[in-house]
Every structure is written in C-alpha cells, then in structure tokens.
Amino acid sequence: MQDASAPPSPFRAGLDALAARAPATALPLLRAAAESGEGGAYAGLNLGLALADLGRVEEALPLLRDAAVALPDLAEPWFRLGLAAALRREPTEAARLLDAALARAPEHVPALAARAMVAEADGHPGEAAALLERARAIDPVEPGLLLMEARLLLEQGDAELAASRCEAVLRAHPAQMAAAAKLLARALRAWLGEADALRHVDAGAEADPFSPAWPLAAAHLQVGCGRPETVLAHLRVAEALAPGEPAILAELAHGLMRAGRETEAEPLLREAMAASPGDLDLRNMLASVLWKRYRFAEMLAVLDDALRNFGEHPSLLSNRSLALTYCGRQREGLAAAERAVAISGGELPTLINRLSVLPYHPEQGGAAPLLAAGRDIARRVGPPARVAHGNARDPERRLRVGVLSGCLGVHPVGWLTLAGLEALPADGFELACYALRTRRDWLAARYRARATLWRDVADLPDEALAETIRDDGVDVLLDCGGYGEGGRLLALQHRPAPVQVKWVGVQFASTGLDCVDWMLTDARETPPGFEPFYSERLLRLPDGYVCYTPPPYAPEPGPLPALRNGYVTFGCFNNLAKVTPVTLAAWAEVLRQVPGARLRLRTHALADPATRADFVSRLAALGLDPDRLDLLGGCPHAEMLAAYRDIDIALDPFPYTGGLTVCEALWMGVPVVALAGDGFAARHALSHLGNAGLPGWVAGSVEDYVRLARYRASDLAGLAALRAGLRDQVRQSPLCDAPRFGQALGQALRHAWRDWCARN
Amino acid sequence: MHAALSPRPPHAPAAVPPDVAVVERLFQRACDLMQQGRHVEALPALDRLRRVPTPPPMALGLRAEALLALGRTTEAVADVDDALAADPGSSALLQLRSRARRAGGDRTGALDDAAAAVLADSASPAAKALLGTALLEQGQHDEAVFLIGAALRADPANPQYRFALARALSETGHHDAAEEILSQHGIERPDLPVAALRAQNALAADRPDLAAALAREALASRPADASLHAVLAHALMRLRDLDGAAAHLLSASRLRPEDGYLAHLAAALNGDTTEQGAEAYATALFDRYAPSFELSLLSLGWRGPGLVRRALERLRPGLAAGTERLGPVLDLGCGTGLVGVALSDLLGGGLTGVDLSARMLEQAARKGVYTALRQANLMTVLREAQPPCDVIVAADVLIYLGQADEMLALCRRRLAPDGLLLFTVERGADTGMGWHLERSARFSHGRAYLERALAAAALDVVEMREEVLRLEDDGMIDGLLVAARPAPSGAAH
C-alpha cells in the first residue's frame, strides 16, 4: 500500500494527468515510467495515448502498435489505431482496426461511435444507424452519440426531431455545445426556414441570455447572409460566455479571416490549436493566415508537420505547393501540386491549384502545358449549361457590360482596368459591377461612380450569382477574377451572359473552359499563330490589353542613381514566386558581367525572417554573392514607388513576368529588361514595354537577357536621358491613353457582340 | 442585427444571473470592440449586459453609443435616459443624448440636452462645440460661433472643432474666415468632409469657379465621395455647364444611392423621367430653402397666392361681395403659408396646411392663419378618411409630384359635391406622357394631359387659364391655373 505522504510514482502521476486531460503534463512522466519499466506495457500504451492526444500521431503509432501486440486482449490500442487511420482517410483500414477493437470489447461505446462515423463517411448510412443504435442502447445519454443520431436524422429528412436532439444536448452537456449549436442551426434551417429559425434562436437567447449556445447557433445561421459583422458579433459574445473553448475560438478566427482580419485571427487560432491539437482544419486555417501575412516558410513548416501527423491530405498538399512556390521553390511546388492531384484522383480544387502554380515553373510554365492543365479542369467540370438568353439580338444597340471580380479597387485589376472602363463610350455601353468583395478605397469609389448597377455578391453561390447576372440582362460579361481568390470563374459555367470574356485578374493563361468565349488580349501577348494555345477565341485590342492608371501620389523619378553612386543598381520588386532558380542564375551572370553593380530585391516575403533565410540559403549555389544584394521587405505603396528612385534598371523575372510592376517601374522612370516566353503571363512585360515604346528591352533568350542587361548598364548617359523623359513618354503612350483605350475596348466588345448576334 | 420579436418586456433581468467573471468579460470585450469602432460586433455583448441585475455603470452609455452608430436612435435615447437616471449630472451622457436626439430628428431636445451638458460641465469643450452646432441649426449664428470658438480655444488642435467652426462661419456668411481655417494643414480626417465644405464655402461666397476648381482638385487626389461630386455639380450649374453638372450628379447619386435629392436631380439633368426621389428632393430643397424662401419667392414675383384668391373671387362672387365665406380649406404643399395669408379674410371653416418640410411649416405656423398644420406627404393626407373639403388648393405642388392622375382622383374624393380644386402647374409640351421632368428638376404638364387626367378623375374643368407664375434666372415661367369641380354624376368619363 502506498504511503499517502510519498509523491505518486511517475506512472501513477502520468495516468492521473492523462485522466485530467493534461497530456502535455503526462508526457514526460510516462516517458520516465516507460524508461524505468514501471507499469510494464501499459506505460508504452499510455505514452502513445498522450502523444495521440497532442496530435503527434506519427510518434504515437509505433507505440500503439507495440501495445496491441503486448496487450492482445485490450481493445484500446486497436481503437486508437482505428481513429488514426480514419483521420488519415484510410476508411478500409480504419474499419478493420475498429472491428478488431470491438471484437475485444463489444460494448466499447467510443469505438462503436467511431465505427459508425466511418460507415457513414464510406456511404453506408444504414450500417451507421445500426451501430449507433447499439451504442445508444449501452449509453443512452452520451452526448456525442446524441449528436451523431441528430445528424443522421437530419440526413434522413427529420429536421424537427434532429433539432430537438440538439437542444437536449445543449441543455445537458455544455462541453458539446459548439458541435451541437452548429448542427442545431442546420436542423432549424431545414425545419423552419431561415427567418423562423432565426426567431427561434432569438427566443432562446432572450430566455437564456448567458448561454453561449444561442449566439453560436445564430452565428451559424447568419453565415452566408452577407453580413459578416453580424456573424462575428454573435461569435464574440459566445466566446465571452465560454472563454477558451477551442471550437468557438476556431469559428471566431474563421470569421475574422473571412473578413480579411488575419492579424486578429492568428492568436485565436493558435489558442484553439493548443487546446485541440488533433484538429486538421485548424492547421489548414493557420496555413491560410500565414499565407496572407507572407510568412511562407512558417506556412511550410506548419504544413509539413501536419502532413507527417495526418497523412497526405490533398488540401495540405495543395497548400504546401503554394507555400513552396511563394518561397521561390517552384519545382518543388509543382511536385506537391501534382501529388495532390494524384492522391485525390484529380479532385477539382487540386486541378485548380495545379494550374495556379504552373505558370511560375521555369520549365513547365509554357503555354502548351498551361492549356493542358486548363483543359483538365474543363473535363472535370463538364460542359457548360445550355441557356437560351433573352437578350435582344440587335447588334448596334447599347450594351450592358458586366464586370465580375473581387478586386475592383486598389489592386492590379484596379490599376489596369479602371481607366479603360471609365472611358468606355457611354452612348454605346453601360457598366454593371458584380463585386465579390466590398472594397472602400478610392479606386473602388471610382468604379462605383461609373457603374449604373452595382451588386455586392460575395455570399451568392455560383448558380445564384449566374442567375442574378442573367436577370440583370448583362450582354457581355468580363471576368476579372479568374481562378484566384478574387474570382468565381466557374460561375460562368452556368452561362450568366451570352458573351463571356476573360480579362485582367489572374489572367496568366487560357482558362481551358468552353464557357469562356473570348480572351481579351493584344498582338504582343498573342501574335498570329498563338491561337492553338487558347481554348478561347482571341479578341485583340489594337495597342495593349490594359490601360494603366498611374497613382496620383507617385513621387518624381529623380536623377539616375548610378551617377551619384558610381555603380549600377538593378532592381526587382516582384514576389518570390516569380523569382525562379533560372532567373537567379541569369541575375548572377549579369552581376558577374557588370562589375560593381548591385541587385536590390523588394517584396513582402523578404520581411519574414524565416522566408528570407530560406531564400538566402539557395543563393550561393546559384552563384549570387549576398554582399552584392539588398533584400528588403514590402512597404506602403507610395514608399514602394519612391524606392524606384534608387534603381537604375529593373530586371524582370521569368517565365512569369512582371505586370503592374513593369508599369510602375516605367512610371518611375526605370526601364525594364525582360524575357518573353509563350504563355500569357510570360508576355505581360512584353505587352507593357511595347505599348510604352520600349520594345527593344525585351529579350528572346536567357543569353540575350544577360547581354541586354549588360549593354544597357554600360550606357549611363543613355539611361539618364531615358529616365528624364520616360514618365512623359509613358503618359503619352497608349498604355495610359484612356480615351483611346476606351474606344478600342468598345469596338472590341461590339465586335464580340455582333459575332454572337450573327450566330444566334 | 435582426430584431427580436419576443413579447417579453425588453431588458427584463435574466432568470439566472451570470457570475461576476462573465459580466467582467462581456464588459471588457465590449469596451475593446467599441474602442476599435466595431459597433455591430460589440452590440450582442452590450445587449446582455443590459440583462444583468447591476450592470457596470458605463455599459448603458456604451450601448447607446453603439445603437447611435447603427442608426437606432430611439433605442439609443432610451438607453441614455436610463443611464441618466442613475447619473443625472453627467455631461458626457447629456452630450450623448443630445447627439442621439439630433440624429432622431428631435432638434429641440438635442438643443436642450446640449445646453444642459454645458451647464453640467462648463469647462468641457466638447459640450460647447455640441451646443454651438445645435444653435447653428436653429439659426442662432452669433452664439454658435462664440461657443464653437470657445471650444476651439480650449483645444486648438482638435480637427472636429476646427471643422465645426469653419462650417459655422461659412453658414453665417464669413466665407474668408471659413476658408482660412479649412486651408490649414492638419484638419484632414477621413470622417470630416473638409474638401467638400471648402468648395461649398466658395460656392456660397458666390465663387462657383473657385468652388469647381477646389472640388476638381480634391476629386483628383483622394477617394471620391458623393459630397464632392454634388458640390462640383452645383458649381457647374451656376456656371451654366449643365452637361458637366449632369455627369457629376450621376456619380454623386451612384455613390450615395439612398439620397433622393441627388437621385432626382441626377435624373432631371440626365434626361431620365422619373418620379422617384421627388419627395426627398422637395423636402431637402425646402428644408434648406426655408429661411429665405419668402424673400426669394417674392423677389421672383411669385403670383400663385394672388392668382388663387382672384380665381376664388371669380368663381364664388359672394366671396368678393363679403356675403359668403369659405368652408373647410385644404392647402396642399402650403410651404410658409403664403396662400393662407392670401385667403385669410375669406376663411370660414378652418384652414389645414400640409407640407413635407418641417422648417417651412414652422414659418407657416408663425402666420397664425392655419388651424392645423401637418408635416406629411400630401397623398397620405388625401387618403385619410376625413370630412369633405370646400376648397383644395395645390399651388406649385405638381411641379414636384409629376404624374397627377392619382392626386386628382384623391382630391375629387375629398371634395364636397360643390367644392373646388384649384392648382397651378408649369406649362409643358403635350408630347410623350404629357408631363416632363425638366432640367430645372421641376415637372411641367401639358394642357391636353391635364384635361385627360381631370376627366379620368371625374373632375369637370371650370377654368384653365394661361398665367405667368413667376420669374426665374432664365426668364418667365409660363403656367396654367386650373379650377375644377367634381363631375355631377360622379362617374369618370
């Protein structure tokens, strides 16, 4: 018998900590016990359980397997191994392991529940219901089971009963409140409809104002109603009423992220993760937060850890591909994207993800592979809807032009499309804007002032969005969002408009989709002969495909820095995703050939120490001397422009060239050495430079690129003269000539419209 | 936030009071969010604090602030009432209620509270500035400038006070002084429309060229807003560039779609015929116009009231002879009551005036001729079930109404069988629908259209005379004076 005053042994203490839901405390104690042999095989088992509770599944698995062998009659190891397999999306294996657990302990309620969930996920609802009944017969009040039953009831259409089950759980089991509230919202909506469900929840809150359950349910009901602040309001009060509850913290973080408030979301997310280490979704959410804040190396670390512990989930792999690409590791990025496609059997999000990292790849970023990737997406989504449009087929009448984008504001889309849209002749065209994100900056105000019709459509699903656009009688729809976050390209599959055109806004290649009729382009982007690279028909504007709005707060270019420095400063203000190893090698060669020259890189990611260190670690191998480099982070826009005052020549990256950065460099008097490939994004720089009157600055090969840079760097007088006149040159060029662009755009859209009228 | 439809009395204490830690957390969260300006997000927490038996003292005031920011002014006032009950001498709470009352349209209450706030804390510059602004709106200009100036002296760098003083100076005609303040650095803030006020000031100083230049410069260098476009448009109208004005009014209206005044003016100048917004336009126009209305109208030679009286004398000879008096008279769009004055000695059965503009009605009340004055849409009043009228007058009302059909039909129903309807319109072409929204933002009506509309409303035309109604900048306004009576059979034809 143990002496009551003696401290408990490590094994006992470890067990107590585990039972008290403190696995972090239990861990060292159980390790000590296992090492000293105390507790026998049970030490190893419980150590495995502690690790699993901490989400360290990879480390837990061998211990659990050992325990299964050492304690063959015990159900627990099999149960835990089954849970891990379910988490890693291995349903057959999970079923096998859980059945083994149940063979040893037929009344193991959690194992029955887990087995039911696996059955349900694998498409056997009848089996799931039977298992659930067994479990409930043993433990009628276990809240997790009640909720599972509620979910099954809801699937079978009995929403009212489902709702009452949820409310029962809410009343009796505060610990399950988050899951119950979420399910309650679904059940109420299905049973009562939106408005009455809200009233029901309101009444609940009125009767019991200090229960977090009601605001939680209200939050879930209000998601997707176009009032993100209201959702946040409910979640805030739920959190205040139930502080530290990981599920609520996670919802709040998610709400803040939806509202673009990542900085506020991050600490909440980390708190939720600490309390709930086994939650995969939280890991992905953290990865998204880090992505938005340009902390790509950290994002990569989070994802690698999640992959080790949770297996090769396609979402993790896709996010990993983004992290790698944006660290400047494009080849690894594409490999991760391809793995996601393979693992998932070509699920649509993985295909879209692949297309979004492909144009950055030094070898695979060409027009042909890009088109193939787009066509893969088209095959996956199937043919577009066949819609009989009621638009009057008069080729010469005034047209309603729709613009669909989440970027109608201070964003590359804004800088490159606003002036052109403002200058569309009002007698021939009126503008309808469909904003996927509400922006309140000064460019956004100008869009609003120009649009006859403005709709904020963030919360509409694709089909409803298409219907809205169709009901508004839009004749020509300009997609300015593409496959990116600021876009809803697949909504075009529902044929919102008779004529659908792809324009600026993640416009890096053909979309591959049959529902996109035209690509708005120019003769430099897509010279004659480039038609096979596009599934769309090419609608070429006579000058360039964009019209640039220079920022009114741009400072003066100032004198050529080389004249005061005594050396040439090359610069690149593009993001690291565009900076490929081949580009870096070319830059290394340029620096070798121009003695004394320096290279200055400026981008947000370089302000993140981890990402910067990762980048720097690869420079030496590519021949770049860090002493000749300045690596700087991002800064507010006016300062960014002013930073060009210290640059003599901009070096453009490839294959994905600069777009807005080229326009800004030129506006600040800095010419750009560029290399043109055959993809659309590979020719952005060519288009802008040609349009601005500097076609001679574009090379056709890497060798030419280096030669060009050296040649231009050797003529300081020429550079100085060019710098002095460049802003005026750009101002007077078609790149900034809004009236000219507006006329041309009008003619192009008219042409597309006439074509449709003739065919219909 | 959706409204709760619970039948329970609001703010009843919760059945189970929460523990102290919960209340503390709710309050802390709410304070943090309010400090960040996140009113919507703070409100549920503040709502719950209301249900606590002894809420933290500041909680009620905070909730009122949130409600006010969200436009729920009645509830905000109620919350401050409760807070003041617990802390009657609080200048901050009195200031809060003043702002809430003003936002809810209770200008008198707002003024009272602002005055009380100053009395409660005579050193508070915020209270002085608030009182000054309220007095400015009451027309007490000198006191306003004095008080706001005092606030500014106590806190010279405060951009809100500087802005308020500039505004006060501008409205009292001290345009140079206002410009001096507005052109200083450091007054710019996202929530203060400095550039718009500066341009407006120039316009009020009769410098439309300068106003236009200032507005253009502001539009080129900062986010566009409706006020800037609107001021520029007015400046351009003064400079006779109606096309330029039209474009900027369109932009203004798009940036502030809920503003009926802008919508109506934009539609008028851009050639869109519409009736929407005319009510808001008329209200805004006349609320602003009211103090100088009569002066300007009389200087424009508005003949409406006289024409109406002479018509009545013609059609009821007994009135001129003094042997007859009028029965109940309804004066639609009575404005400052000039028609009432013209008919004052002929009244026998009461005179009711109806107008949209509170400020116009204030002036009408001072004439002591009207037995009743209603601030309402005339169509609403016409639809009410009331005893029949002897005479209905609608002088220069249809110019803000547009389509006349429904109004005429409603007038016919409100008239006694031998009653008279008298109205004036601006004469327009009989093309199209028969009535048009002119570039002046007023509607004109064609003769033939009126004849049709009157017939359809079962009203017989007694007279339809061409008359000059008044002068405008661009010449005389030709109008029609129409007298009509209910058709005998009562059936439309």
Short mmCIF file of C-alpha atoms in Angstrom, two decimals, chain B residues 1 41 52 58 105-106 131 139 191 234 266 277 283 299 338 354 386 396 398 486:
data_model
loop_
_atom_site.label_atom_id
_atom_site.label_comp_id
_atom_site.label_asym_id
_atom_site.label_seq_id
_atom_site.Cartn_x
_atom_site.Cartn_y
_atom_site.Cartn_z
CA MET B 1 -28.91 42.80 -36.30
CA GLU B 41 -19.64 43.38 -33.11
CA VAL B 52 -27.60 41.88 -15.68
CA MET B 58 -20.61 52.60 -18.32
CA GLY B 105 -34.75 64.48 -35.69
CA ASP B 106 -35.58 65.91 -32.26
CA LEU B 131 -24.26 73.30 -28.19
CA GLY B 139 -30.30 79.99 -36.75
CA ASP B 191 -14.64 61.37 -41.27
CA HIS B 234 -23.89 72.71 -58.20
CA ALA B 266 -29.36 63.49 -61.42
CA GLY B 277 -36.94 60.77 -55.23
CA THR B 283 -38.06 68.01 -48.65
CA SER B 299 -38.41 88.79 -55.35
CA LEU B 338 -48.45 82.44 -48.35
CA VAL B 354 -49.85 70.13 -45.45
CA GLN B 386 -61.91 62.96 -43.26
CA ASP B 396 -46.98 74.87 -57.40
CA LEU B 398 -47.49 69.28 -59.06
CA PRO B 486 -66.47 67.18 -59.03
#
